[in-house]
Amino acid sequence: MNNWIVGNLQASFDTWNEKLTEIWSLVTTTPQAFRGGEIWNTIVTINDGLKAFGYGLLVLFFAMSVFRSAASFRDLQRPEFALRHFVRFLCAKVAVGHGMELMLAVFNICGGIIGTVVGGMGGAVSEVSALPGEIVTAIEDVTILQSIPLWLVSVLGSLIITVLSFILILTVYGRFFRLYLYTALAPIPLAAFAGEGTSAAGKAFLKSYTGVCMEGAVIVLACLIYSAFLSSSTPAADAALPAVTMVWQYIGQLVFNMLILTGLVKGADRIVKEMLGL
């Protein structure tokens, strides 16, 4: 029973460390390299297939814009009127036709910011290590009756740590798959630039996509803040306390540190919107 308690707690720590390492790998990976590039090839195929719809919407939005802004037929004959709409149409056509390059350029710029942050702070995030020897010794010395509350504490602590681990990884994976969705569907919202009345949709799309890319920088900073916080306030085991109290205190301190990171990662999209208005 006592060995099971130690193994259960250590298994939850291993899960947290594993997910933290996976998160660090994800935020520094390009969409083209993820899973060997198979998903990216599918996204490129979908993007190419939607370009035809994008061009169709391009013409529609352009025609709507021309006839809405023309007060009379004479306006259509004015050179400045025609030139303004022609330039808008041309820019929108380039955006639809080369949307993939545009999306990758935005991602690479944000990726450069992430790389600068990682390089400037000097490496990966700190992980939770094994249980302190004092706690392991205290757990092994308790009687069967005393191990019952200790078992409950270990189950609760392990459950909380495991749940936080999966919340973290799901949040980061969600951001990664949103990048794929934006890239795949890009020709449709980019076509909105062809019309004056619809261009706001295209601007909102680019702003939202940039915000998703910048979430990676916030996640990296959150991991580094967590690492610094963990280094400066490593949970300590007080051997003078009873085994149950000592384990509960240690797990509580660890969970508090983990909640800081989870809250920052979960709020990355909100932080980006508040900071940059994206």
Short mmCIF file of C-alpha atoms in Angstrom, two decimals:
data_model
loop_
_atom_site.label_atom_id
_atom_site.label_comp_id
_atom_site.label_asym_id
_atom_site.label_seq_id
_atom_site.Cartn_x
_atom_site.Cartn_y
_atom_site.Cartn_z
CA MET A 1 0.00 0.00 0.00
CA ASN A 2 2.74 2.48 0.99
CA ASN A 3 4.77 1.73 -2.12
CA TRP A 4 1.58 2.25 -4.15
CA ILE A 5 1.13 5.72 -2.62
CA VAL A 6 4.67 6.73 -3.58
CA GLY A 7 4.30 5.24 -7.06
CA ASN A 8 0.93 6.94 -7.60
CA LEU A 9 2.30 10.37 -6.71
CA GLN A 10 5.42 9.88 -8.81
CA ALA A 11 3.32 8.71 -11.77
CA SER A 12 1.35 11.98 -11.64
CA PHE A 13 4.63 13.94 -11.55
CA ASP A 14 5.86 11.98 -14.57
CA THR A 15 2.64 12.80 -16.44
CA TRP A 16 3.08 16.51 -15.67
CA ASN A 17 6.71 16.45 -16.79
CA GLU A 18 5.81 14.58 -19.97
CA LYS A 19 3.08 17.04 -20.93
CA LEU A 20 5.29 20.01 -20.10
CA THR A 21 8.02 18.67 -22.39
CA GLU A 22 5.42 18.07 -25.12
CA ILE A 23 4.11 21.64 -24.76
CA TRP A 24 7.62 23.05 -25.08
CA SER A 25 8.13 20.96 -28.21
CA LEU A 26 4.79 22.05 -29.74
CA VAL A 27 5.27 25.79 -29.36
CA THR A 28 8.68 25.58 -31.03
CA THR A 29 7.47 23.37 -33.93
CA THR A 30 6.31 24.70 -37.29
CA PRO A 31 3.00 23.49 -38.78
CA GLN A 32 4.93 22.00 -41.71
CA ALA A 33 7.06 19.81 -39.41
CA PHE A 34 4.29 18.65 -37.06
CA ARG A 35 3.64 14.88 -37.29
CA GLY A 36 5.99 14.58 -40.24
CA GLY A 37 4.08 17.10 -42.35
CA GLU A 38 1.12 14.83 -43.19
CA ILE A 39 -1.44 17.20 -41.67
CA TRP A 40 0.18 20.16 -43.40
CA ASN A 41 -0.10 18.45 -46.80
CA THR A 42 -3.83 18.00 -46.19
CA ILE A 43 -4.18 21.67 -45.22
CA VAL A 44 -2.37 22.77 -48.39
CA THR A 45 -4.70 20.61 -50.49
CA ILE A 46 -7.79 22.11 -48.82
CA ASN A 47 -6.40 25.63 -49.25
CA ASP A 48 -5.78 25.06 -52.96
CA GLY A 49 -9.28 23.63 -53.39
CA LEU A 50 -10.92 26.63 -51.70
CA LYS A 51 -9.12 29.15 -53.91
CA ALA A 52 -11.77 28.66 -56.61
CA PHE A 53 -14.49 29.60 -54.12
CA GLY A 54 -12.32 32.49 -52.95
CA TYR A 55 -12.05 33.86 -56.49
CA GLY A 56 -15.81 33.53 -56.91
CA LEU A 57 -16.45 35.46 -53.72
CA LEU A 58 -13.80 37.94 -54.81
CA VAL A 59 -15.79 38.87 -57.92
CA LEU A 60 -19.03 38.99 -55.94
CA PHE A 61 -17.65 41.27 -53.22
CA PHE A 62 -15.99 43.47 -55.84
CA ALA A 63 -19.24 43.91 -57.79
CA MET A 64 -21.18 44.65 -54.60
CA SER A 65 -18.62 47.26 -53.59
CA VAL A 66 -18.63 48.98 -57.01
CA PHE A 67 -22.40 49.31 -57.25
CA ARG A 68 -22.81 50.33 -53.63
CA SER A 69 -20.27 53.12 -53.83
CA ALA A 70 -21.37 54.40 -57.25
CA ALA A 71 -24.06 57.04 -56.84
CA SER A 72 -24.67 57.11 -60.60
CA PHE A 73 -23.34 55.69 -63.86
CA ARG A 74 -21.04 58.71 -64.22
CA ASP A 75 -19.12 57.63 -61.11
CA LEU A 76 -18.20 54.42 -62.90
CA GLN A 77 -16.58 56.47 -65.67
CA ARG A 78 -14.35 58.51 -63.36
CA PRO A 79 -10.70 57.34 -63.59
CA GLU A 80 -10.00 57.74 -59.87
CA PHE A 81 -13.09 55.69 -59.01
CA ALA A 82 -12.11 52.90 -61.37
CA LEU A 83 -8.46 52.97 -60.27
CA ARG A 84 -9.34 52.77 -56.57
CA HIS A 85 -11.54 49.73 -57.06
CA PHE A 86 -9.11 48.11 -59.48
CA VAL A 87 -6.26 48.39 -56.97
CA ARG A 88 -8.48 46.94 -54.25
CA PHE A 89 -9.50 44.07 -56.53
CA LEU A 90 -5.89 43.38 -57.50
CA CYS A 91 -4.70 43.35 -53.87
CA ALA A 92 -7.52 41.02 -52.89
CA LYS A 93 -6.69 38.68 -55.79
CA VAL A 94 -3.05 38.54 -54.70
CA ALA A 95 -4.14 37.85 -51.12
CA VAL A 96 -6.37 34.95 -52.19
CA GLY A 97 -3.85 33.50 -54.64
CA HIS A 98 -0.89 33.81 -52.29
CA GLY A 99 -2.74 33.46 -49.00
CA MET A 100 -0.58 30.51 -47.94
CA GLU A 101 2.59 32.58 -48.26
CA LEU A 102 0.93 35.42 -46.34
CA MET A 103 -0.09 33.10 -43.50
CA LEU A 104 3.37 31.56 -43.31
CA ALA A 105 4.99 35.01 -43.26
CA VAL A 106 2.88 36.02 -40.24
CA PHE A 107 3.63 32.71 -38.52
CA ASN A 108 7.38 33.04 -39.18
CA ILE A 109 7.44 36.55 -37.72
CA CYS A 110 5.69 35.36 -34.56
CA GLY A 111 7.93 32.28 -34.55
CA GLY A 112 10.95 34.57 -34.60
CA ILE A 113 9.60 36.33 -31.51
CA ILE A 114 9.18 32.94 -29.79
CA GLY A 115 12.71 31.92 -30.77
CA THR A 116 14.13 35.18 -29.42
CA VAL A 117 12.32 34.69 -26.10
CA VAL A 118 13.52 31.09 -25.80
CA GLY A 119 17.10 32.00 -26.70
CA GLY A 120 17.15 35.01 -24.40
CA MET A 121 15.92 33.05 -21.39
CA GLY A 122 18.29 30.18 -22.00
CA GLY A 123 16.39 26.98 -22.59
CA ALA A 124 13.61 24.72 -21.47
CA VAL A 125 11.27 24.94 -18.53
CA SER A 126 11.94 23.35 -15.16
CA GLU A 127 10.09 20.15 -14.32
CA VAL A 128 8.80 18.60 -11.13
CA SER A 129 11.34 16.14 -9.80
CA ALA A 130 10.84 13.01 -7.72
CA LEU A 131 9.31 13.01 -4.25
CA PRO A 132 11.72 14.24 -1.55
CA GLY A 133 13.37 11.49 0.47
CA GLU A 134 11.76 12.75 3.71
CA ILE A 135 8.29 12.21 2.31
CA VAL A 136 9.11 8.76 0.93
CA THR A 137 10.54 7.73 4.31
CA ALA A 138 7.53 9.11 6.19
CA ILE A 139 5.10 7.28 3.89
CA GLU A 140 6.94 3.99 4.26
CA ASP A 141 6.93 4.25 8.08
CA VAL A 142 3.17 4.77 8.54
CA THR A 143 0.93 1.97 9.75
CA ILE A 144 -1.92 0.48 7.73
CA LEU A 145 -4.49 2.54 9.65
CA GLN A 146 -2.54 5.75 9.14
CA SER A 147 -2.10 5.00 5.44
CA ILE A 148 -5.86 5.30 4.76
CA PRO A 149 -6.01 9.16 4.90
CA LEU A 150 -2.61 9.24 3.21
CA TRP A 151 -4.02 7.12 0.39
CA LEU A 152 -6.94 9.56 -0.02
CA VAL A 153 -4.57 12.54 -0.09
CA SER A 154 -2.36 10.90 -2.71
CA VAL A 155 -5.33 9.97 -4.92
CA LEU A 156 -6.76 13.50 -4.74
CA GLY A 157 -3.38 15.14 -5.38
CA SER A 158 -2.57 12.80 -8.26
CA LEU A 159 -5.98 13.41 -9.80
CA ILE A 160 -5.59 17.20 -9.64
CA ILE A 161 -2.08 17.10 -11.13
CA THR A 162 -3.16 14.76 -13.93
CA VAL A 163 -6.20 16.92 -14.79
CA LEU A 164 -4.05 20.06 -14.89
CA SER A 165 -1.57 18.25 -17.16
CA PHE A 166 -4.26 17.39 -19.69
CA ILE A 167 -5.81 20.87 -19.52
CA LEU A 168 -2.40 22.30 -20.43
CA ILE A 169 -1.76 19.98 -23.34
CA LEU A 170 -5.32 20.29 -24.70
CA THR A 171 -5.02 24.09 -24.65
CA VAL A 172 -1.75 24.03 -26.59
CA TYR A 173 -3.03 21.45 -29.07
CA GLY A 174 -6.16 23.55 -29.54
CA ARG A 175 -4.02 26.55 -30.47
CA PHE A 176 -2.01 24.42 -32.90
CA PHE A 177 -5.10 23.07 -34.67
CA ARG A 178 -6.59 26.55 -34.87
CA LEU A 179 -3.53 27.52 -36.92
CA TYR A 180 -4.38 24.71 -39.33
CA LEU A 181 -8.03 25.76 -39.55
CA TYR A 182 -7.15 29.38 -40.27
CA THR A 183 -4.65 28.37 -42.96
CA ALA A 184 -7.01 25.90 -44.63
CA LEU A 185 -9.94 28.33 -44.85
CA ALA A 186 -7.86 31.45 -45.63
CA PRO A 187 -9.07 32.00 -49.24
CA ILE A 188 -12.66 32.58 -48.11
CA PRO A 189 -12.16 35.46 -45.63
CA LEU A 190 -9.28 36.96 -47.65
CA ALA A 191 -11.66 37.40 -50.58
CA ALA A 192 -13.56 39.92 -48.46
CA PHE A 193 -10.81 42.48 -49.12
CA ALA A 194 -12.27 42.99 -52.61
CA GLY A 195 -15.15 45.08 -51.24
CA GLU A 196 -15.12 48.20 -49.11
CA GLY A 197 -18.06 47.02 -47.08
CA THR A 198 -16.67 43.51 -46.57
CA SER A 199 -12.98 44.31 -46.03
CA ALA A 200 -13.55 44.44 -42.27
CA ALA A 201 -14.08 40.66 -42.33
CA GLY A 202 -10.68 40.16 -43.96
CA LYS A 203 -8.99 42.47 -41.47
CA ALA A 204 -10.65 40.66 -38.57
CA PHE A 205 -9.43 37.33 -39.96
CA LEU A 206 -5.81 38.48 -40.21
CA LYS A 207 -5.92 40.06 -36.76
CA SER A 208 -7.39 36.90 -35.26
CA TYR A 209 -4.81 34.69 -36.99
CA THR A 210 -1.97 36.92 -35.78
CA GLY A 211 -3.40 36.65 -32.28
CA VAL A 212 -3.35 32.84 -32.47
CA CYS A 213 0.28 32.93 -33.62
CA MET A 214 1.21 35.30 -30.80
CA GLU A 215 -0.36 32.97 -28.24
CA GLY A 216 2.74 30.82 -28.70
CA ALA A 217 4.93 33.62 -27.33
CA VAL A 218 2.60 34.04 -24.33
CA ILE A 219 2.71 30.27 -23.66
CA VAL A 220 6.51 30.27 -23.82
CA LEU A 221 6.68 33.22 -21.42
CA ALA A 222 4.19 31.49 -19.12
CA CYS A 223 6.40 28.38 -19.03
CA LEU A 224 9.47 30.49 -18.26
CA ILE A 225 7.63 32.38 -15.50
CA TYR A 226 6.56 29.04 -14.05
CA SER A 227 10.15 27.79 -14.24
CA ALA A 228 11.46 30.87 -12.42
CA PHE A 229 8.68 30.64 -9.83
CA LEU A 230 9.40 26.95 -9.25
CA SER A 231 13.12 27.62 -8.89
CA SER A 232 12.61 30.43 -6.38
CA SER A 233 9.94 28.69 -4.30
CA THR A 234 10.59 24.96 -4.51
CA PRO A 235 8.17 23.12 -2.20
CA ALA A 236 9.91 21.93 0.95
CA ALA A 237 9.04 18.89 3.02
CA ASP A 238 8.78 19.53 6.78
CA ALA A 239 9.89 16.27 8.42
CA ALA A 240 8.54 17.46 11.80
CA LEU A 241 4.95 17.17 10.57
CA PRO A 242 2.86 13.98 10.49
CA ALA A 243 3.09 12.06 7.22
CA VAL A 244 -0.42 13.00 6.02
CA THR A 245 0.07 16.70 6.79
CA MET A 246 3.52 16.72 5.20
CA VAL A 247 2.29 15.11 1.98
CA TRP A 248 -0.78 17.39 1.84
CA GLN A 249 1.36 20.49 2.36
CA TYR A 250 3.85 19.42 -0.30
CA ILE A 251 1.16 18.55 -2.84
CA GLY A 252 -0.69 21.80 -2.10
CA GLN A 253 2.41 23.87 -2.84
CA LEU A 254 3.06 21.96 -6.05
CA VAL A 255 -0.55 22.32 -7.21
CA PHE A 256 -0.43 26.07 -6.51
CA ASN A 257 2.62 26.40 -8.77
CA MET A 258 0.94 24.30 -11.45
CA LEU A 259 -2.23 26.38 -11.27
CA ILE A 260 -0.19 29.50 -12.05
CA LEU A 261 1.08 27.95 -15.28
CA THR A 262 -2.31 26.49 -16.21
CA GLY A 263 -4.03 29.82 -15.68
CA LEU A 264 -1.49 31.68 -17.81
CA VAL A 265 -1.65 29.15 -20.65
CA LYS A 266 -5.46 28.97 -20.60
CA GLY A 267 -5.64 32.77 -20.66
CA ALA A 268 -3.09 33.21 -23.47
CA ASP A 269 -5.75 34.22 -26.01
CA ARG A 270 -7.26 36.76 -23.62
CA ILE A 271 -3.83 38.17 -22.77
CA VAL A 272 -3.01 38.64 -26.46
CA LYS A 273 -6.34 40.36 -27.12
CA GLU A 274 -5.90 42.72 -24.18
CA MET A 275 -2.26 43.45 -24.93
CA LEU A 276 -2.35 43.85 -28.72
CA GLY A 277 -6.05 44.25 -29.46
CA LEU A 278 -5.97 41.17 -31.71
#
